[in-house]
Amino acid sequence: MKTLVQEESIPVPKGIKISIKSKIVEVSGKHGTLKRDFKHLPIELYLANSGHEVRAKMYFAKSKQLSMLRSVCSHINNLFDGVQKKYEYKMRLVYAHFPINATITNGGGTVELRNFLGEKRVRIVNMLPGVKVEKSAGTKDELTITGTDIDLTSRSAALIRQSCLVKDKDIRKFLDGVYVSSHGTLED
């Protein structure tokens, strides 16, 4: 059955500027500006309540299609969190015998992973734009990845993880690699 009209709304936090123009949402806060395009979705996006609320509206949709309203609101909330607090992914270098050696180059823009399973090959992983990587000060064998955009930050963490996959061996026994240990927003 089709629903005639469904609406979702989210409040705009204090200290954040937001503009919506033809389904392109631009959010700016203390950590910079993020932009996201929702043109591929058949929804109406507009600012209500004199710019203190974002509303997403959809007409004549089935229940599966209505789910995109909540998704859009979640995406916009992630933009708010990104420009306010930044996202942080913590990764651990896990090894049984050969210690993995991580070197940060390019001012936090590139990671070089050496000696993975004793291999001579140097794995070079470039971070996506706007994402920084650094070694943790307190913890040994830990990398911290920070950025404002949740997509780019999590994809950078995934690139590091995928660069160290064990091939042609029993992965239940060979557990070496770089794994995400925790992720979330940076608390100021």
Coordinates of C-alpha atoms in Angstrom, one line a residue:
M1 CA 0.0 0.0 0.0
K2 CA 1.2 3.5 -0.8
T3 CA 1.5 6.2 1.8
L4 CA 0.3 9.6 0.6
V5 CA 2.9 11.7 2.4
Q6 CA 5.5 10.9 5.0
E7 CA 7.8 13.4 6.7
E8 CA 11.0 13.1 8.9
S9 CA 12.6 16.1 10.6
I10 CA 15.9 16.6 12.4
P11 CA 17.0 19.6 14.5
V12 CA 20.0 21.6 13.4
P13 CA 22.5 21.8 16.3
K14 CA 23.9 25.1 17.6
G15 CA 26.9 26.6 15.8
I16 CA 26.2 24.9 12.5
K17 CA 25.4 26.6 9.2
I18 CA 23.4 24.5 6.7
S19 CA 22.2 25.3 3.2
I20 CA 20.0 23.1 1.0
K21 CA 19.8 23.9 -2.7
S22 CA 18.2 21.4 -5.1
K23 CA 18.9 18.4 -2.8
I24 CA 22.5 19.4 -2.3
V25 CA 23.1 19.8 1.5
E26 CA 26.1 21.9 2.6
V27 CA 27.0 21.9 6.3
S28 CA 29.7 24.0 7.8
G29 CA 31.0 24.0 11.4
K30 CA 34.2 24.5 13.3
H31 CA 36.0 21.6 11.6
G32 CA 35.2 22.8 8.0
T33 CA 32.5 22.3 5.4
L34 CA 30.9 19.1 4.1
K35 CA 28.7 18.7 1.1
R36 CA 26.4 15.8 0.2
D37 CA 24.2 15.3 -2.9
F38 CA 20.8 13.6 -2.6
K39 CA 19.6 14.2 -6.2
H40 CA 19.3 10.5 -6.8
L41 CA 16.4 10.2 -4.3
P42 CA 12.8 11.1 -5.1
I43 CA 12.3 13.2 -1.9
E44 CA 11.8 16.8 -0.9
L45 CA 14.5 18.4 1.3
Y46 CA 14.0 21.8 2.9
L47 CA 14.8 23.9 5.9
A48 CA 11.9 24.6 8.2
N49 CA 11.3 26.5 11.5
S50 CA 13.4 29.5 10.3
G51 CA 16.5 27.3 9.5
H52 CA 16.5 25.4 12.8
E53 CA 15.2 22.1 11.4
V54 CA 15.7 20.0 8.3
R55 CA 12.7 18.2 6.9
A56 CA 12.6 15.4 4.4
K57 CA 9.3 14.7 2.7
M58 CA 8.1 11.9 0.4
Y59 CA 4.9 11.4 -1.5
F60 CA 3.1 8.2 -2.8
A61 CA 5.7 5.7 -1.6
K62 CA 5.7 2.1 -0.5
S63 CA 7.2 1.1 2.9
K64 CA 10.5 0.0 1.4
Q65 CA 10.9 3.4 -0.3
L66 CA 9.9 5.3 2.8
S67 CA 13.0 3.9 4.5
M68 CA 15.2 6.3 2.5
L69 CA 13.8 9.2 4.5
R70 CA 15.3 8.0 7.8
S71 CA 18.6 7.2 5.9
V72 CA 18.8 10.7 4.5
C73 CA 18.3 12.1 8.0
S74 CA 21.0 9.8 9.4
H75 CA 23.4 11.0 6.6
I76 CA 22.7 14.6 7.5
N77 CA 23.2 13.9 11.2
N78 CA 26.6 12.3 10.3
L79 CA 27.5 15.5 8.5
F80 CA 26.6 17.5 11.6
D81 CA 28.8 15.2 13.8
G82 CA 31.6 15.4 11.3
V83 CA 31.9 19.2 11.3
Q84 CA 31.3 19.5 15.0
K85 CA 33.4 16.6 16.5
K86 CA 35.3 14.7 13.7
Y87 CA 35.3 10.9 13.3
E88 CA 38.1 8.7 14.6
Y89 CA 38.9 5.1 13.8
K90 CA 41.5 3.2 15.9
M91 CA 43.3 0.3 14.3
R92 CA 45.6 -2.3 15.8
L93 CA 48.5 -4.0 14.1
V94 CA 48.1 -7.7 15.0
Y95 CA 50.9 -10.2 14.5
A96 CA 52.0 -13.6 15.8
H97 CA 55.7 -13.7 14.8
F98 CA 56.8 -11.1 12.3
P99 CA 56.2 -7.6 13.7
I100 CA 54.4 -5.4 11.3
N101 CA 56.2 -2.1 10.9
A102 CA 54.0 1.0 10.0
T103 CA 55.5 4.2 8.9
I104 CA 53.5 7.4 8.4
T105 CA 54.7 9.5 5.5
N106 CA 53.4 12.5 3.5
G107 CA 52.3 14.4 6.6
G108 CA 49.8 11.8 7.7
G109 CA 48.5 11.2 4.2
T110 CA 50.1 7.8 3.6
V111 CA 50.9 4.6 5.6
E112 CA 53.7 2.3 4.6
L113 CA 53.3 -1.2 6.0
R114 CA 56.5 -3.4 6.1
N115 CA 57.4 -6.9 7.2
F116 CA 53.8 -8.3 7.1
L117 CA 54.2 -12.1 7.5
G118 CA 57.9 -11.5 6.9
E119 CA 57.2 -10.4 3.3
K120 CA 59.6 -8.0 1.6
R121 CA 56.9 -6.1 -0.2
V122 CA 56.1 -2.6 1.1
R123 CA 52.4 -1.9 1.2
I124 CA 51.7 1.7 0.6
V125 CA 48.1 3.0 1.4
N126 CA 47.1 6.5 0.5
M127 CA 44.4 8.1 2.7
L128 CA 41.4 9.6 1.0
P129 CA 41.2 13.4 0.8
G130 CA 40.7 15.1 4.2
V131 CA 41.7 12.1 6.2
K132 CA 44.8 12.0 8.5
V133 CA 46.5 9.0 10.0
E134 CA 48.9 8.9 12.9
K135 CA 50.5 6.5 15.3
S136 CA 48.9 6.4 18.8
A137 CA 51.0 8.1 21.5
G138 CA 49.9 5.9 24.4
T139 CA 49.4 2.5 22.7
K140 CA 52.0 0.4 20.9
D141 CA 51.0 -0.9 17.4
E142 CA 48.0 1.3 17.0
L143 CA 47.0 3.7 14.2
T144 CA 44.5 6.5 14.6
I145 CA 42.6 7.7 11.6
T146 CA 40.7 11.0 11.8
G147 CA 38.5 13.0 9.4
T148 CA 35.4 15.0 9.1
D149 CA 33.6 12.9 6.5
I150 CA 32.4 9.5 7.9
D151 CA 32.5 7.9 4.5
L152 CA 36.1 8.9 3.6
T153 CA 37.4 8.1 7.1
S154 CA 35.9 4.6 7.3
R155 CA 36.9 3.8 3.7
S156 CA 40.5 4.8 4.5
A157 CA 40.4 2.4 7.4
A158 CA 39.0 -0.3 5.1
L159 CA 41.9 0.3 2.6
I160 CA 44.5 -0.2 5.3
R161 CA 42.7 -3.4 6.5
Q162 CA 42.4 -4.8 3.0
S163 CA 46.1 -4.1 2.2
C164 CA 47.1 -6.8 4.7
L165 CA 45.1 -9.8 3.9
V166 CA 46.6 -13.3 4.3
K167 CA 46.6 -15.2 1.0
D168 CA 46.9 -19.0 0.4
K169 CA 47.0 -19.8 4.1
D170 CA 44.4 -20.9 6.7
I171 CA 43.0 -17.6 8.0
R172 CA 41.8 -19.2 11.2
K173 CA 45.4 -19.8 12.1
F174 CA 47.1 -16.8 10.4
L175 CA 45.4 -13.9 12.2
D176 CA 47.9 -11.3 11.3
G177 CA 46.7 -8.0 9.9
V178 CA 45.5 -4.5 10.7
Y179 CA 42.1 -4.5 12.3
V180 CA 39.7 -1.7 13.4
S181 CA 39.5 -1.9 17.2
S182 CA 37.1 1.0 17.9
H183 CA 35.5 3.9 16.1
G184 CA 33.3 6.9 16.9
T185 CA 33.3 10.6 17.2
L186 CA 36.2 12.5 18.9
E187 CA 34.9 14.0 22.1
D188 CA 36.2 17.6 22.6

